[in-house]
Coordinates of C-alpha atoms in Angstrom, one line a residue:
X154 CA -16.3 3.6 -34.6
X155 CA -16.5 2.9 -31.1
X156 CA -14.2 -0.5 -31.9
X157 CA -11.5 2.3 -33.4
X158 CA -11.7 4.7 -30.3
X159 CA -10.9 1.8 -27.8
X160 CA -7.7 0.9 -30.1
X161 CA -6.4 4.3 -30.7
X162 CA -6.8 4.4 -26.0
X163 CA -5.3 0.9 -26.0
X164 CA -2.6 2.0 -28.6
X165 CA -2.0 5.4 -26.7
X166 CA -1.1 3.1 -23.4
X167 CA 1.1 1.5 -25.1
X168 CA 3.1 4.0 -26.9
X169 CA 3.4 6.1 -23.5
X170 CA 6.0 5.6 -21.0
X171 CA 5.2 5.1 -17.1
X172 CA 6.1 7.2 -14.8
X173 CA 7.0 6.1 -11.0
X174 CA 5.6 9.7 -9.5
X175 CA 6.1 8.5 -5.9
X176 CA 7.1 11.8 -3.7
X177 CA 5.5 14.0 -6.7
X178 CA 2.3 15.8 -6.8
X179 CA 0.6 17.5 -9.9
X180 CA -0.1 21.4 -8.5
X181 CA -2.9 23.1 -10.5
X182 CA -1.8 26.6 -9.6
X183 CA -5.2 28.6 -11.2
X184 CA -8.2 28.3 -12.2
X185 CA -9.3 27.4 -15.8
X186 CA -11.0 26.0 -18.2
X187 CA -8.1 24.0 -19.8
X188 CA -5.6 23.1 -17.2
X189 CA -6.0 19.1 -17.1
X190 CA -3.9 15.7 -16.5
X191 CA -5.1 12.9 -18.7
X192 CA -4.6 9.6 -17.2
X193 CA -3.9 6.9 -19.5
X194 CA -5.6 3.3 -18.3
X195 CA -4.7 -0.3 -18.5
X196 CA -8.0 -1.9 -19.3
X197 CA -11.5 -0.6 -20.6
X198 CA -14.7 -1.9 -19.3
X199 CA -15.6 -1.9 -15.1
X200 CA -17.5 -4.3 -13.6
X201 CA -16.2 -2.4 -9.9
X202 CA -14.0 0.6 -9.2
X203 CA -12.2 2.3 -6.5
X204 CA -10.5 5.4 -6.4
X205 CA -8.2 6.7 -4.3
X206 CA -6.2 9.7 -3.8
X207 CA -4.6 12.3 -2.0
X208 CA -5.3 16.2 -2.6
X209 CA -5.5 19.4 -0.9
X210 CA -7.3 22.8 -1.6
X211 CA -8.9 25.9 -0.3
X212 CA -11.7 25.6 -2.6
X213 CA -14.9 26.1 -1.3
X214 CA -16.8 26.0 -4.4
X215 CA -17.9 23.2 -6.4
X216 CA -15.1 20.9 -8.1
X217 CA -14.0 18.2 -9.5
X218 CA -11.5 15.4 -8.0
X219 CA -11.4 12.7 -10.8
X220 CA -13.8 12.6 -13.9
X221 CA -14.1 9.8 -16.4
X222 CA -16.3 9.5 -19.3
X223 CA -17.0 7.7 -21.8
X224 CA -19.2 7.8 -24.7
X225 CA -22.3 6.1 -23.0
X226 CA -22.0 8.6 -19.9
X227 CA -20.3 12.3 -19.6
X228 CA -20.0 11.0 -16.2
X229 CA -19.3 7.2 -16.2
X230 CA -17.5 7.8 -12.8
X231 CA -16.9 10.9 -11.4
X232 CA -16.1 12.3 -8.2
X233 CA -17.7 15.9 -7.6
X234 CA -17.4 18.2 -4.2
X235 CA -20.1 20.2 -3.8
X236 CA -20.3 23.6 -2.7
X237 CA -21.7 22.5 0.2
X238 CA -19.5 22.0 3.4
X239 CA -18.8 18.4 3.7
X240 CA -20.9 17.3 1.1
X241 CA -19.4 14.5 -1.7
X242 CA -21.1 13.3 -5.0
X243 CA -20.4 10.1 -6.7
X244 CA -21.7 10.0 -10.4
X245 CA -22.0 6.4 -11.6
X246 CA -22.8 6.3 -15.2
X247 CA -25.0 9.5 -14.7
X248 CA -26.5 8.5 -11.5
X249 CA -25.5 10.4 -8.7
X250 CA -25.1 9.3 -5.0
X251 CA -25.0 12.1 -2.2
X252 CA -22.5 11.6 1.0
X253 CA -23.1 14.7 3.6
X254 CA -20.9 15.3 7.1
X255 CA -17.2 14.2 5.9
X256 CA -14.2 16.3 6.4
X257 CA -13.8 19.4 4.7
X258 CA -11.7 21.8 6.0
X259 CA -9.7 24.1 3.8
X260 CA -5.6 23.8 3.0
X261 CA -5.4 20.4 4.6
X262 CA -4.4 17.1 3.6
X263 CA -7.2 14.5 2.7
X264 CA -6.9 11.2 1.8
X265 CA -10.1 9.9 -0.7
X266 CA -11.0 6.7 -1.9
X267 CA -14.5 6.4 -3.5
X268 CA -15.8 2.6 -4.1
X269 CA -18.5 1.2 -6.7
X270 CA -20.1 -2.5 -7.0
X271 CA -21.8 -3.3 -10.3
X272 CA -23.9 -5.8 -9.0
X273 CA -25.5 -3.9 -5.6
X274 CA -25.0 -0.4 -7.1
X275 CA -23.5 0.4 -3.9
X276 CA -21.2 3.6 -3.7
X277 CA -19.2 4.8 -0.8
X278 CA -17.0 7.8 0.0
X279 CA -14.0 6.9 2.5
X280 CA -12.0 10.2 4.0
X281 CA -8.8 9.8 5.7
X282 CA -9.9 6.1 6.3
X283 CA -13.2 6.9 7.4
X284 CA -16.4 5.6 5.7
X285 CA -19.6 7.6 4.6
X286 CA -23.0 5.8 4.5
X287 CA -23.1 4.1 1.4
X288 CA -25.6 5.3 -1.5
X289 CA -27.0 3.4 -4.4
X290 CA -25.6 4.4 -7.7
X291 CA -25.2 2.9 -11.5
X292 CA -26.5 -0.6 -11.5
X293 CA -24.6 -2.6 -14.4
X294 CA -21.3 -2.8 -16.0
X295 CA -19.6 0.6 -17.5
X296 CA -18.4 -0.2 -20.5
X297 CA -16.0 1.1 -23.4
X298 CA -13.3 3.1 -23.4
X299 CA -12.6 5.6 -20.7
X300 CA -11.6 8.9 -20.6
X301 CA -10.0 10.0 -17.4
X302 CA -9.4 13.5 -16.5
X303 CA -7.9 15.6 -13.2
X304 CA -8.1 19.2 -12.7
X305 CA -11.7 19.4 -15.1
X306 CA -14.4 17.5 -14.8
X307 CA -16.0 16.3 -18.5
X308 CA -19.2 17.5 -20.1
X309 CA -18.2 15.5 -23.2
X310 CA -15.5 12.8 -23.8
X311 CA -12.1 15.0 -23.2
X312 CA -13.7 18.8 -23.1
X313 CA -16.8 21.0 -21.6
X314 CA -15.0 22.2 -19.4
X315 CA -16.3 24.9 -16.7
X316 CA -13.6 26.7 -15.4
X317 CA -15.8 27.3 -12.2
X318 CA -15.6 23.6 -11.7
X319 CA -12.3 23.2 -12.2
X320 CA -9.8 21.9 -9.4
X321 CA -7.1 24.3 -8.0
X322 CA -4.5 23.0 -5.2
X323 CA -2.4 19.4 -5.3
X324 CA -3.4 15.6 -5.9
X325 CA -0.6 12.8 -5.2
X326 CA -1.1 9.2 -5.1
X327 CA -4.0 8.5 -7.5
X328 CA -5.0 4.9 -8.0
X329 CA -7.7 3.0 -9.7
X330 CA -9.0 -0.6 -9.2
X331 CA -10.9 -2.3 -10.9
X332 CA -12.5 -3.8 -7.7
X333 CA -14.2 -2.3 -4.6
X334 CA -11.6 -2.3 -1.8
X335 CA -11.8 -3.7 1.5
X336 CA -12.2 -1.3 4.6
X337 CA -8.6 -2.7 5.5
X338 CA -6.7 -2.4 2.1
X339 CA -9.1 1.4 1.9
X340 CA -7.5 2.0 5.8
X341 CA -4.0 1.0 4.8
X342 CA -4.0 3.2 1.8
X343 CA -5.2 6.5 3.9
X344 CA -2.2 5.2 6.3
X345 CA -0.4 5.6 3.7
X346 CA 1.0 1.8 4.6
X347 CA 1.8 -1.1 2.4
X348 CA -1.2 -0.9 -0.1
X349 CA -1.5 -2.7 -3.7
X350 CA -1.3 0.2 -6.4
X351 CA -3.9 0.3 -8.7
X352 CA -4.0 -2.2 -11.2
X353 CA -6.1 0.3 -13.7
X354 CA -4.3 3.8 -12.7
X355 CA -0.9 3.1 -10.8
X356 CA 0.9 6.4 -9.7
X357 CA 4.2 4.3 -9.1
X358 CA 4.3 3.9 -13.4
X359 CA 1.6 6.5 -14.2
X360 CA 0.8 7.2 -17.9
X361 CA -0.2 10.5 -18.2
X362 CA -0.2 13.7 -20.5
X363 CA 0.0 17.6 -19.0
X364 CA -2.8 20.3 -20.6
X365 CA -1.7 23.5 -19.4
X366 CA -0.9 24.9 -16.0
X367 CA 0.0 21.8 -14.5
X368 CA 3.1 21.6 -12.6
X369 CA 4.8 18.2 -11.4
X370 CA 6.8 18.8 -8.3
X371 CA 7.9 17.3 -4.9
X372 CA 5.0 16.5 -2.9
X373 CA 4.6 18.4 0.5
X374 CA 2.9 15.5 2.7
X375 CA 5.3 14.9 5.6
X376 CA 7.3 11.7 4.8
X377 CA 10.6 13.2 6.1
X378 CA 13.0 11.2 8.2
X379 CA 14.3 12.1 11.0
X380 CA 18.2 13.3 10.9
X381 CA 20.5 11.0 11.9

């Protein structure tokens, strides 16, 4: 069964069509418990992972900023701000690592990257280019076939959903690797500079399917040139 699941994700990535999304942003206007973006992967099984993305809200509850499960862990890797102010989770197959004092100011711009390392456990939390202390999460290799969701975060493979942990407000440029970045490929990314795309979740050909009230529009980070 769990051979089957992997092909029909592995077939599913095949079938879809990539979409460069650069200068788009997926808006999730309300809160619910079925508004959600599946992201499609290239590859199963992590031996590392970074994440990295851009987002803005005026949430002040707790929410979800990228969830993936699988059907070892609800929470393989997930990314989880806390009601608290400046407080940031990262769930490693189930085992959670606590980052307090980052930014966290309401209807502004943040740019995120979260990193993992099999081996040391180590997980880190990197805002606007910035990094946290580093915790110890997940030691070992997560394995099987991922689920990745934004907008909800996943109490089961693809549903258990909590509408009071749902995400309202914008994410652009989500990426996942396969590998923990280095603190100058994680700075060049939050400079929004010349950074490899992800080689797991690329939002440059981005396979993705739309649950509910999810709108794709033109992204509102200033990248505007001046007139000539």
């Amino acid at each position: 069964m769990q051979k089957l699941f992997i092909i029909s994700i592995l077939c599913a990535a095949c079938c879809a069509v990539p979409q460069d999304l650069s200068g788009k942003m997926f808006t999730f206007p309300v809160e619910s418990n079925t508004a959600h973006v599946t992201l499609l992967p290239s590859r199963v099984n992590f031996k590392s992972v970074t994440v990295c993305l851009r987002y803005l809200t005026d949430l002040t509850r707790n929410y979800a900023l990228f969830s993936m499960a699988s059907r070892s862990s609800a929470n393989d890797f997930l990314i989880f701000k806390t009601a608290n102010k400046g407080r940031f989770d990262v769930h490693t197959r189930g085992k959670v690592s606590s980052f307090r004092g980052l930014p966290d100011e309401p209807n502004t711009w943040y740019s995120s990257c979260s990193t993992w390392d099999s081996n040391s456990g180590l997980a880190q939390v990197w805002i606007n280019g910035n990094p946290s202390t580093s915790g110890v999460g997940f030691k070992g290799n997560l394995d099987g076939a991922p689920n990745i969701v934004l907008g909800q975060e996943q109490d089961s493979v693809g549903g258990g959903f909590d509408a009071g942990q749902s995400f309202v407000g914008m994410i652009t440029d989500v990426h996942m690797w396969d590998y923990a970045l280095s603190a100058c490929e994680l700075q060049r990314f939050a400079s929004d500079l010349n950074f490899t795309p992800g080689d797991v979740i690329n939002w440059r050909a981005l396979d993705f399917t739309i649950t509910g009230d999810v709108v794709v529009e033109d992204d509102q980070i200033s990248r505007c040139l001046p007139s000539q």
